[in-house]
Coordinates of C-alpha atoms in Angstrom, one line a residue:
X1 CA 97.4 110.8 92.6
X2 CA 95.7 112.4 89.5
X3 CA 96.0 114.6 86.6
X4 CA 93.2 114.7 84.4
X5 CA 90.1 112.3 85.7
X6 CA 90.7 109.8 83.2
X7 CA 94.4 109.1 83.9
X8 CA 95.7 108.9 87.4
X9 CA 99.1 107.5 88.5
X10 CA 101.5 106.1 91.4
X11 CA 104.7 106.8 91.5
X12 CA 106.7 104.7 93.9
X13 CA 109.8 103.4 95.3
X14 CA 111.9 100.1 97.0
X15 CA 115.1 101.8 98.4
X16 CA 118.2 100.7 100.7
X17 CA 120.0 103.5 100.9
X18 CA 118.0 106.1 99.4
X19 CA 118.8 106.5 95.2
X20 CA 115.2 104.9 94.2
X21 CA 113.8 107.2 96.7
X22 CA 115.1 110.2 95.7
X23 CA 114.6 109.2 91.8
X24 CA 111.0 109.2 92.5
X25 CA 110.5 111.9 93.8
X26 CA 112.5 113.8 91.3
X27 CA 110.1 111.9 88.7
X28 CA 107.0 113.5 90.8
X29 CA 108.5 116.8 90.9
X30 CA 108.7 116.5 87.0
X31 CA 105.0 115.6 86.5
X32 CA 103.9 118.1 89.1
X33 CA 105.1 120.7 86.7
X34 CA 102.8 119.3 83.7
X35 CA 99.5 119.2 86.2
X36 CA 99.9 115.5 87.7
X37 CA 100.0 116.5 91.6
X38 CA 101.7 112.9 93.1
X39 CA 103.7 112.0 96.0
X40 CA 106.4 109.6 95.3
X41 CA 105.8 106.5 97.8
X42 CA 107.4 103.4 99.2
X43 CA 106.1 100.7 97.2
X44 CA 105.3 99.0 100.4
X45 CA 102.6 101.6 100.9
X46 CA 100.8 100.1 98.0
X47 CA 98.2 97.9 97.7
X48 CA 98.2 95.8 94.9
X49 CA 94.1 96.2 94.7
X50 CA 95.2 100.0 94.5
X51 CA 96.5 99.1 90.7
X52 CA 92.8 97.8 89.6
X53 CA 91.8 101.8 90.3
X54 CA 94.8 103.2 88.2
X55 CA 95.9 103.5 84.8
X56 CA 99.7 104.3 84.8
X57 CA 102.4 102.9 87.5
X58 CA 105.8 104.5 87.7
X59 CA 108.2 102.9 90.2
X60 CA 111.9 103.0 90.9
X61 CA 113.4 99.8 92.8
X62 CA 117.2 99.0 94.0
X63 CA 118.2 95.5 94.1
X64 CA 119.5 94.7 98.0
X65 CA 122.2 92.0 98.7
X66 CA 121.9 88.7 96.1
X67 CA 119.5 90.1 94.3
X68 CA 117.2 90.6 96.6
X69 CA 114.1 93.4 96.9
X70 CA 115.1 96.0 99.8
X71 CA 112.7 96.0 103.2
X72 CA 110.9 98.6 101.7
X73 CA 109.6 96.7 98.9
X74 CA 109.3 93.3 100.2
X75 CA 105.9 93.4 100.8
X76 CA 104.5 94.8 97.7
X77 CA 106.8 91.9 96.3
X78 CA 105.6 89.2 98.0
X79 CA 101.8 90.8 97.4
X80 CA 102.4 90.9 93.3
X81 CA 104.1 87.8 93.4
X82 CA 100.9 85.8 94.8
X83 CA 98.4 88.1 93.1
X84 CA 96.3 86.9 89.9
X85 CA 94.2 89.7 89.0
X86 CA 94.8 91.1 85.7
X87 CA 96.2 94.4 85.1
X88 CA 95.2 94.8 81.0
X89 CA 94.5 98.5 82.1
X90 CA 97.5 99.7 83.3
X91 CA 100.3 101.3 81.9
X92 CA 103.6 101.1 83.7
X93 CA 107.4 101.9 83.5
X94 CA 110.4 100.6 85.6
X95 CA 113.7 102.2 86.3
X96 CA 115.9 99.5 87.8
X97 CA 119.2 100.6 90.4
X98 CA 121.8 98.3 90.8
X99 CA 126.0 97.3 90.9
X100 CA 126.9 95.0 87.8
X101 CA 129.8 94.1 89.8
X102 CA 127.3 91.7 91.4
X103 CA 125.7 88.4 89.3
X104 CA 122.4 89.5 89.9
X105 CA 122.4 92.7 88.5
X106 CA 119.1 95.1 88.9
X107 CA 117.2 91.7 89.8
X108 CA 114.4 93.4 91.8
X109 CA 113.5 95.8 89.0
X110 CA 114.0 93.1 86.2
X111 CA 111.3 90.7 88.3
X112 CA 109.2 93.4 88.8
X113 CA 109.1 94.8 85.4
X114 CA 108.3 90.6 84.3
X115 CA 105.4 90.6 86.9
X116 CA 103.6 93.2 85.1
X117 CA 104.1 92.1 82.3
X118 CA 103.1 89.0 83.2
X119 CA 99.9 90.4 84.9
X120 CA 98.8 91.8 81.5
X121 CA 100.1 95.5 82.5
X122 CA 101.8 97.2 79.2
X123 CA 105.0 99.2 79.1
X124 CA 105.3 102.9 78.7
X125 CA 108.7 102.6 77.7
X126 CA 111.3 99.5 78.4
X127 CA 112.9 98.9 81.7
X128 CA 116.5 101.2 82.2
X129 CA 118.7 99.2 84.3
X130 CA 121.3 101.3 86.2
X131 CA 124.6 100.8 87.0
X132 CA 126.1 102.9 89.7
X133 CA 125.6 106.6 89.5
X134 CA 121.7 107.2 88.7
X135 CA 121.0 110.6 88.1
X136 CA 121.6 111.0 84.2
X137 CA 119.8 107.5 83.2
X138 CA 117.2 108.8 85.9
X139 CA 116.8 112.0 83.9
X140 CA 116.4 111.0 80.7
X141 CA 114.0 108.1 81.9
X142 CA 111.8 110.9 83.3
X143 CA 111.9 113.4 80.5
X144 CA 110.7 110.4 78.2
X145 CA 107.9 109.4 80.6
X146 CA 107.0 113.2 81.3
X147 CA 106.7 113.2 77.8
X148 CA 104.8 110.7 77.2
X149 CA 102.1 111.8 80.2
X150 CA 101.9 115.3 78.5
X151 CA 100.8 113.6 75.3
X152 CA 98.0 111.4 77.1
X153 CA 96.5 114.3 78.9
X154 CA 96.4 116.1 75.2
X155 CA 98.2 119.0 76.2
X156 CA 100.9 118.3 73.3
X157 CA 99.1 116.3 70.5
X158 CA 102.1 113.1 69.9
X159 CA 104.5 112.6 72.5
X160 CA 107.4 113.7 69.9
X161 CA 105.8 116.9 69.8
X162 CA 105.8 117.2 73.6
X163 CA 109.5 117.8 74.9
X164 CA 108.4 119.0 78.4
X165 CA 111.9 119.5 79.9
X166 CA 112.4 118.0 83.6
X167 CA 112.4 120.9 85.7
X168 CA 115.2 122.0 87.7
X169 CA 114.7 121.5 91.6
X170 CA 113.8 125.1 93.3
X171 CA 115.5 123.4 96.6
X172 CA 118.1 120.5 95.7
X173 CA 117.7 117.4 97.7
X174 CA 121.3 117.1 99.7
X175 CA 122.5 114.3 97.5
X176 CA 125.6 113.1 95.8
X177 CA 127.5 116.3 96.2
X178 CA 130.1 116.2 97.6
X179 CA 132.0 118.6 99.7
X180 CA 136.0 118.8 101.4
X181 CA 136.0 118.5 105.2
X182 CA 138.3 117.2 107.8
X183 CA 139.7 114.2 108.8
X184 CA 139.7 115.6 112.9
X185 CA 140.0 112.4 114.5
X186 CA 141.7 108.9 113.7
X187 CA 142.6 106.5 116.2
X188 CA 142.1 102.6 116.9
X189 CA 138.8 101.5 118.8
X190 CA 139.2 98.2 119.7
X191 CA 142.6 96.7 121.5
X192 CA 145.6 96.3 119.2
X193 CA 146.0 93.1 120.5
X194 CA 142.4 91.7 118.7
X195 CA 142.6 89.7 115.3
X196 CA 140.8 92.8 114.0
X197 CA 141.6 96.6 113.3
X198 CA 138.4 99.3 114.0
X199 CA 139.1 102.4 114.1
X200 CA 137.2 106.0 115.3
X201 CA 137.1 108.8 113.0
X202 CA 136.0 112.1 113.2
X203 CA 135.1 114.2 110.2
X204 CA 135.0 117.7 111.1
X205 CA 131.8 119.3 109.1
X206 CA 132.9 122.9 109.6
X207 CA 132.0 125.0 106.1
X208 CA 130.4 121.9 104.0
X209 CA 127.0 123.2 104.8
X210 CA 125.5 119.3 105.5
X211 CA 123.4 118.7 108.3
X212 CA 122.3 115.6 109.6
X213 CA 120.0 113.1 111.1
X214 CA 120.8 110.2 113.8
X215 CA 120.5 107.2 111.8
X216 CA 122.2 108.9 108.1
X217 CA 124.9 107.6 106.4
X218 CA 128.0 109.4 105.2
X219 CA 129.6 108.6 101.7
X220 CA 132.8 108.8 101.8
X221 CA 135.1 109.1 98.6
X222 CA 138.1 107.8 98.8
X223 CA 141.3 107.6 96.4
X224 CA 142.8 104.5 95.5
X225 CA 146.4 102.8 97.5
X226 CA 148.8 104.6 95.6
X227 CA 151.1 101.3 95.8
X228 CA 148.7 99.0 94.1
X229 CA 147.9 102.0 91.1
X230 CA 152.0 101.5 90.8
X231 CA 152.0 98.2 90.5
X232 CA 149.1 97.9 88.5
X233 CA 150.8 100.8 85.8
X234 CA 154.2 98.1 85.9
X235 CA 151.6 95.7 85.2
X236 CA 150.4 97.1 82.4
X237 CA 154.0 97.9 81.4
X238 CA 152.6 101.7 81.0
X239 CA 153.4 105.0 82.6
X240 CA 151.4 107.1 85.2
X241 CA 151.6 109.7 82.1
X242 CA 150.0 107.1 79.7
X243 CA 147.0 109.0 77.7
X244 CA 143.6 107.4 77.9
X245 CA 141.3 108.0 75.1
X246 CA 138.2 110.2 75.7
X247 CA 139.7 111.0 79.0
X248 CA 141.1 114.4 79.9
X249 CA 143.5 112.2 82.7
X250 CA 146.5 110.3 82.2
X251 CA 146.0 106.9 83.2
X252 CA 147.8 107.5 86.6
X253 CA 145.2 110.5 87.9
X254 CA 142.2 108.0 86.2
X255 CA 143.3 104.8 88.2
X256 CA 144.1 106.6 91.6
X257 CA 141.1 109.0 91.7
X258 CA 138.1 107.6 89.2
X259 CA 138.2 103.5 88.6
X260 CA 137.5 100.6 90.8
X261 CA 140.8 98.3 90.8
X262 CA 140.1 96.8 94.2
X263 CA 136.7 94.8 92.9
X264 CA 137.6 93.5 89.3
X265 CA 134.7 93.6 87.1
X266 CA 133.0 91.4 85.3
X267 CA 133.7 92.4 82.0
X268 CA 137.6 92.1 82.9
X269 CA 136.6 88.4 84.3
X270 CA 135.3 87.6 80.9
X271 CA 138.0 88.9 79.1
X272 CA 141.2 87.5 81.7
X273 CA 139.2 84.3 80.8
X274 CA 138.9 84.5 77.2
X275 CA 143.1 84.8 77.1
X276 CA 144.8 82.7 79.5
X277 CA 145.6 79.4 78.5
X278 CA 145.0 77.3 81.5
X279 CA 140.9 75.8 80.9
X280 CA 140.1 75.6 85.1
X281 CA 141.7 79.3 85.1
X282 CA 139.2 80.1 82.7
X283 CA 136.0 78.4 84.0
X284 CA 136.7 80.0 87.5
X285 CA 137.2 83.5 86.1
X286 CA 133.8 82.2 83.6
X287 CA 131.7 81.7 87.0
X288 CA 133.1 83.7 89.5
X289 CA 131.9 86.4 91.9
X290 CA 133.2 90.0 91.4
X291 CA 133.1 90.3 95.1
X292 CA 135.9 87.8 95.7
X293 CA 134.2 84.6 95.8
X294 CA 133.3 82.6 99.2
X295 CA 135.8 82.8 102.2
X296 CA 138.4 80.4 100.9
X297 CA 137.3 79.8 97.2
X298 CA 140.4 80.7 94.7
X299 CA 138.8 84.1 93.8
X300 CA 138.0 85.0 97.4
X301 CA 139.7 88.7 98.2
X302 CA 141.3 89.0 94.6
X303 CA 141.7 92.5 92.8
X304 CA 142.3 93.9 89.4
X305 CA 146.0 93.5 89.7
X306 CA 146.0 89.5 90.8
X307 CA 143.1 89.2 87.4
X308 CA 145.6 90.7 84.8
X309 CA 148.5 88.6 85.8
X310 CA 146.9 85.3 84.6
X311 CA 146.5 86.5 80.7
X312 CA 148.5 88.8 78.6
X313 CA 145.9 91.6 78.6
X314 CA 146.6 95.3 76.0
X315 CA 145.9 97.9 78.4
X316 CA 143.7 99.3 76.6
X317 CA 141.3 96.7 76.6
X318 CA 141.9 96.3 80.6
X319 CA 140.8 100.0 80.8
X320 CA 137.4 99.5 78.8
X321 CA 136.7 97.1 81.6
X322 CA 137.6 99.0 85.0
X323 CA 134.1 100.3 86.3
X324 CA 133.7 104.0 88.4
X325 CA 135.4 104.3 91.5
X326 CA 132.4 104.7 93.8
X327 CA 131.8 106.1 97.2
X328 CA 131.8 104.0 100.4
X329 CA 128.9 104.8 102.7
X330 CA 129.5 104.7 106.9
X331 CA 126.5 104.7 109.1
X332 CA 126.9 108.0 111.4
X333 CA 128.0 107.1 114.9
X334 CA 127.2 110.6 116.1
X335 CA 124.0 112.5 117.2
X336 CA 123.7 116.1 115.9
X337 CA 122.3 117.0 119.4
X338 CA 125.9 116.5 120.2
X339 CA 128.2 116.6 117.8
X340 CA 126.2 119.2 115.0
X341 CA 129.7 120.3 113.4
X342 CA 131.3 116.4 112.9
X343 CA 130.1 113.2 112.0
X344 CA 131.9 110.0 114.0
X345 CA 132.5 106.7 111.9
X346 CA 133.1 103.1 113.3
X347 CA 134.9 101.6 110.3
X348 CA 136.9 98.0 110.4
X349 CA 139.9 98.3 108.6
X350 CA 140.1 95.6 105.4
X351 CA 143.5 94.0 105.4
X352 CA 144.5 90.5 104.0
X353 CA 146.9 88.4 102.3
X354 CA 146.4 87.0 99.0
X355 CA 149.3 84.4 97.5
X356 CA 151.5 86.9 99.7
X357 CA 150.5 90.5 98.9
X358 CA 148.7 92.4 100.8
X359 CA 145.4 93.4 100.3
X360 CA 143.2 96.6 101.3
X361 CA 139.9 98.1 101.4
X362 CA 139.7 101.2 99.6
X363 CA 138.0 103.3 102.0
X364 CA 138.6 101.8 105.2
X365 CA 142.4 101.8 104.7
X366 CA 142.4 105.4 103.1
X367 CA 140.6 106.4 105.9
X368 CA 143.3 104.8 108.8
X369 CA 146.4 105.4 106.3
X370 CA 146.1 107.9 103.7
X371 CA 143.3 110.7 104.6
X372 CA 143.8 114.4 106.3
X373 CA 141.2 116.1 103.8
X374 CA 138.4 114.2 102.2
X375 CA 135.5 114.4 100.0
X376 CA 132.3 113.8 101.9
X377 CA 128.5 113.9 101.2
X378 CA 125.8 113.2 103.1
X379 CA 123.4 110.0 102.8
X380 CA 120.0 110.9 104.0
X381 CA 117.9 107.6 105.7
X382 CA 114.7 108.6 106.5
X383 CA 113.5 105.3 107.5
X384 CA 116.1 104.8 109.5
X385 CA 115.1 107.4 112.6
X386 CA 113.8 107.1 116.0
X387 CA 110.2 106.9 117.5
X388 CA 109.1 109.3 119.8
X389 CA 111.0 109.7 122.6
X390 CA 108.6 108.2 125.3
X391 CA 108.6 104.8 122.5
X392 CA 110.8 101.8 123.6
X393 CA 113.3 100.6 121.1
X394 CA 115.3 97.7 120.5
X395 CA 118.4 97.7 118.9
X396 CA 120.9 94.8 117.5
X397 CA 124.4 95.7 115.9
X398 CA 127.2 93.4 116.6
X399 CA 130.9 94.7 115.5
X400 CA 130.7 97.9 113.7
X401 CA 126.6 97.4 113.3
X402 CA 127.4 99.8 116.7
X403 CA 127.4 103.0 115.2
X404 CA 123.9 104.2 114.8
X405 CA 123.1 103.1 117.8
X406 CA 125.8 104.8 119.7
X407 CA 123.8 107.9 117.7
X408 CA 120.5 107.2 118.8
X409 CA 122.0 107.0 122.3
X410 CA 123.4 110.3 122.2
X411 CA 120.4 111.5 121.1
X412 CA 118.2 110.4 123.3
X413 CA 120.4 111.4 126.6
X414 CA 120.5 114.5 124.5
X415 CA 116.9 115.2 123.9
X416 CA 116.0 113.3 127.7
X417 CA 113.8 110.8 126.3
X418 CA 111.6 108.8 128.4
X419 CA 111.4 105.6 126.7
X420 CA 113.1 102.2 127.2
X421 CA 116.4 101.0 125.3
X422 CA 118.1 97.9 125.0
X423 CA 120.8 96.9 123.3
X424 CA 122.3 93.6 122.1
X425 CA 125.5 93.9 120.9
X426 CA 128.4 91.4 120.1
X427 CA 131.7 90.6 119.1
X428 CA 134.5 88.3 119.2
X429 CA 136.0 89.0 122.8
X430 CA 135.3 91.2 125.6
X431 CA 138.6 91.9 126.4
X432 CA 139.5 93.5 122.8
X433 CA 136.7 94.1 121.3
X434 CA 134.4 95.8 123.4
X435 CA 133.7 98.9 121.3
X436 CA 132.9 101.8 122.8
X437 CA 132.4 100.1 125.9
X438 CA 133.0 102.6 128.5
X439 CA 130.4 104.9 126.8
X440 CA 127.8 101.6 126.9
X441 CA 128.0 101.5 130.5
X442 CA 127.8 104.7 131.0
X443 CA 124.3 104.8 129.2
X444 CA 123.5 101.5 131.4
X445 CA 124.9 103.7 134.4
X446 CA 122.8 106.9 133.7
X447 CA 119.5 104.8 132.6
X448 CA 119.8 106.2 128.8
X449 CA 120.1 102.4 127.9
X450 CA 117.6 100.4 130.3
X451 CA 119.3 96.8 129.3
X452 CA 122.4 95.7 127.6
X453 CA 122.5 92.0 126.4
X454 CA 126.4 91.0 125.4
X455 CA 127.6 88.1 123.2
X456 CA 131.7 87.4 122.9
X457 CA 131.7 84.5 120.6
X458 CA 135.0 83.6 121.5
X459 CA 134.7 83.9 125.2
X460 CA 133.5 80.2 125.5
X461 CA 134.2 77.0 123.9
X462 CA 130.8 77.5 122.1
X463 CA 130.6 80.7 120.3
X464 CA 127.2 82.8 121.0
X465 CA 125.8 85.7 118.7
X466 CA 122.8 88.3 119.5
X467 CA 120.7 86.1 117.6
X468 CA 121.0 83.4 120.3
X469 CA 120.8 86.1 123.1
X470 CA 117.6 87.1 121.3
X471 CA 116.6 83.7 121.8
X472 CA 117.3 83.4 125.2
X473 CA 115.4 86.7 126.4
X474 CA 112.3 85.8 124.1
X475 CA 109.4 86.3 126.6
X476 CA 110.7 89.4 127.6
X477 CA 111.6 90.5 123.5
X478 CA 108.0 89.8 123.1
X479 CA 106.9 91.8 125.9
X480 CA 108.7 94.5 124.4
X481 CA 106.9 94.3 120.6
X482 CA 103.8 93.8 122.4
X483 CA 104.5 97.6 124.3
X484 CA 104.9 98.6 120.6
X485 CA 109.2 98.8 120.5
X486 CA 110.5 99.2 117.5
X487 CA 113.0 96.9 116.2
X488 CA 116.2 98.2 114.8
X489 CA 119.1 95.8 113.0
X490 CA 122.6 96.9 111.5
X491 CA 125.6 95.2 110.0
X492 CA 126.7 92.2 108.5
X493 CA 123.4 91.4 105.9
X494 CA 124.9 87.8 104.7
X495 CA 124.7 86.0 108.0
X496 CA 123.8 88.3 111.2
X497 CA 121.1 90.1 109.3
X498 CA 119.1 87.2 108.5
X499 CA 119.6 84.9 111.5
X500 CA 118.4 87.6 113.4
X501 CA 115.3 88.0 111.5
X502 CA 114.6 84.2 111.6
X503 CA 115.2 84.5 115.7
X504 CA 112.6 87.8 115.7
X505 CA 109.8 85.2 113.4
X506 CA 110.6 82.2 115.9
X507 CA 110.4 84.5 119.2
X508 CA 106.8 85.6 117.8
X509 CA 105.7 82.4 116.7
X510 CA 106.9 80.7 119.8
X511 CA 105.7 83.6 122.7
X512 CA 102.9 84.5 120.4
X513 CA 101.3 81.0 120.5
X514 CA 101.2 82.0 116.1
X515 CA 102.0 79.4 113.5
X516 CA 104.6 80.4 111.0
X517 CA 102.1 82.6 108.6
X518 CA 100.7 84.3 111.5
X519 CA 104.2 85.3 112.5
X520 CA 104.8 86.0 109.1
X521 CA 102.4 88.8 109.3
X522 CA 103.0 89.9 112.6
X523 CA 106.7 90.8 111.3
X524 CA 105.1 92.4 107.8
X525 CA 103.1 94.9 109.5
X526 CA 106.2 95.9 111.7
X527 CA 107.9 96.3 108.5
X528 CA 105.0 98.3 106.5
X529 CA 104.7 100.3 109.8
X530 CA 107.9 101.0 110.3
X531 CA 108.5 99.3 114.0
X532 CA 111.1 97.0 111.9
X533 CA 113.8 98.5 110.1
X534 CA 117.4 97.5 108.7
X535 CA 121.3 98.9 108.0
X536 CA 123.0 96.5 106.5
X537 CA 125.5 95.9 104.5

């Protein structure tokens, strides 16, 4: 964690789906190559007292859900948070990720980057908040703060003089690039008589080089509905062939392949808002959520095209709104051990009427309607993996929250793993939306899966959710995170995610004979340890 003895550093990261990680360690590849040997950690990892023995602090830290710190930097969080030592000493530098389509933009890096400041701790440079894509802000935040190191450990005199370049990576990390593979498989999962569409898909991996782990992601990058970029050119009374300044694409090519019109942005909120003439228009567009609002608000499931009918907008100025067309990631559904030449997806298909057009998801309905050949790159999650194989696990993924765990059951039939497995899964009915459910049995069948808990919230008059079954099977959940299971959670992060965290804190409080901060604990040091860890979304 040092350089020179008089300067020593921490480099460290709060990640969800693995950007802040792999920032960081690209920052401590750069300092490596001036002399500062450091290994880029989870900002979990450290101790808060750990900052009293060092002079410069250099962390990276995504924002998770509404503006929230991810799992891996909760604790250090909720550590700095309650901590009052002062930190006059220490020299620090915050490079925060985010998606300014949401209100709370890059909210865990901007508290973080307060608390220091707060704390007495002094800034090596000011805090870059990111927007999307990361890796050019990352680069130029590291080439400044290499700089800036050289120049402290005297090596370059002034830290103008010191232009240490970043270095280039001997062995790129598998990230963000993409590569053209095959859409093999595409066929519906669940009945087509449920009130939802999820499909299976296969991406056949033959020739793209990537290699993967049970629990990665895949980012998928999808093109938009070529129906809503026509109606959105008649909209704009313009032509596919309509020339964009400072782009090399006519507008058609742009809007299809490289700008979000599914989510409007903010800035196109602002402006829809500042030019129509009717005021409670104008105050929802003022407060409203980019993501469509709440289930049944007038916002709720709107896109760019539903935004520019309510003012008379120049195109132009729409287009200086429209953010990057981003990737959608999937969690893998498949175990190499099985499948090492294709990835298999569980993806719900997004479909919905809005004052009587239809709406889409970009990806999902790309991927059912559009795709034969797409762009694909891999999304490493290394803290998403499984124990040992002789280590009992416990997993919970209702609806598509499925997919890794039909992975990590593949694997370990695969790989003939000795420890136990159970499962809590859940949907709305058995009847339709059973996914994969042949395959579960199966596992249950051939003792892969040791115990399957079900909830069908629409079976019975009252509904029921994992988080009750939970409930309901406490002393033997306990029993389980006593033997030292690890607890695994994926899917829906608004409501599913966190009432299942508040039924894991009651099941340990209540078993466990603990009042609520002894609980507290208990579930922190899963966490820190890894035994609890989350994919959601």
């Amino acid at each position: 964690m040092s350089g020179q003895a008089d300067l020593s550093l921490i480099v460290a990261f709060g990640t969800d789906m693995g950007n802040s990680e792999d920032a960081a360690m690209t920052f401590a590849e750069a300092v490596a190559a001036i002399g500062i040997e450091v290994e880029a950690v989870e900002l979990n990892q450290v101790e808060v007292s750990e900052l009293q023995k060092t002079t410069h602090f250099i962390t990276v830290v995504s924002t998770f859900g509404e503006g929230e710190f991810p799992d891996s930097a909760t604790l250090f969080w909720e550590a700095i948070s309650a901590d009052t030592e002062r930190l006059e000493h220490l020299s620090f530098a915050v490079l925060a990720l985010g998606d300014s389509s949401y209100e709370l933009f890059c909210n865990a890096g901007r508290l973080l980057d307060e608390r220091l400041e707060e704390l007495g701790a002094k800034r090596m440079t000011d805090r870059v908040d990111v927007d999307g894509f990361y890796e050019d802000p990352a680069k130029a935040w590291t080439a400044e703060l290499v700089k800036q190191l050289t120049a402290e450990q005297g090596e370059g005199g002034t830290a103008e003089d010191s232009a240490a370049p970043v270095p280039e990576r001997a062995e790129p990390r598998e990230r963000n690039v993409a590569a053209v593979a095959r859409l093999a498989v595409n066929r519906w999962l669940n009945s087509t008589d449920s009130d939802k569409e999820v499909r299976h898909f296969e991406v056949d991996l033959t020739g793209t080089g990537i290699a993967y782990h049970a629990g990665d992601s895949i980012a998928v990058h999808a093109t938009n509905d070529p129906a809503l970029v026509e109606a959105l050119l008649s909209g704009l009374g313009v032509g596919a062939d309509y020339a964009v300044s400072g782009h090399d694409q006519p507008l058609g090519a742009l809007l299809t392949e490289h700008f979000e019109i599914r989510t409007p942005s903010r800035a196109l909120l602002s402006l829809a808002a500042s030019r129509t003439a009717d005021e409670e228009v104008a105050e929802t567009l003022r407060s409203g959520d980019t993501h469509g609002g709440t289930e049944g608000s007038w916002l709720y499931g709107k896109d760019v095209l539903d935004i520019i009918a309510l003012a008379d907008l120049d195109v132009d100025e729409v287009i200086d709104t429209l953010r990057p067309l981003q990737f959608r990631d999937y969690s893998i559904a498949s175990s190499p051990l099985v499948h090492p030449d294709s990835v298999h997806l569980t993806v719900a298909s997004v479909r919905y009427d809005v004052q009587g057009r239809r709406h889409g998801g970009v990806a999902s309905t790309y991927l059912a309607d559009r795709c034969e050949k797409l762009l694909v790159h891999l999304r490493p999650n290394n803290h998403f993996r499984l124990p040992a194989g002789d280590v009992p696990i416990i997993m919970i993924g209702p609806g598509t929250g499925i997919a890794p765990f039909r992975a990590f059951l593949q694997e370990r039939a695969a790989s003939a793993a000795t420890g136990r497995s159970w499962l809590f899964f859940g949907d709305r009915r058995r009847a339709t939306d059973y996914l994969y459910g042949e395959e579960l049995d199966e596992f249950v069948s051939s003792g892969v899966l040791t115990r399957l808990d079900l909830a069908f919230s629409r079976d019975q008059d009252a509904k029921v959710y994992v988080q009750q079954r939970i409930q309901e099977n406490a002393e033997e959940f306990y029993s389980w995170l006593r033997d030292g299971a690890h607890v695994y959670v994926c899917g829906d992060a608004d409501r599913m995610a966190k009432d299942v965290d508040a039924a894991l804190h009651d099941v340990i409080a209540r078993v466990g004979g603990m009042d609520a901060a002894a609980a507290h604990a208990y579930v922190n040091d899963m966490i820190k340890s890894h035994r609890y860890v989350r994919d959601v979304y």
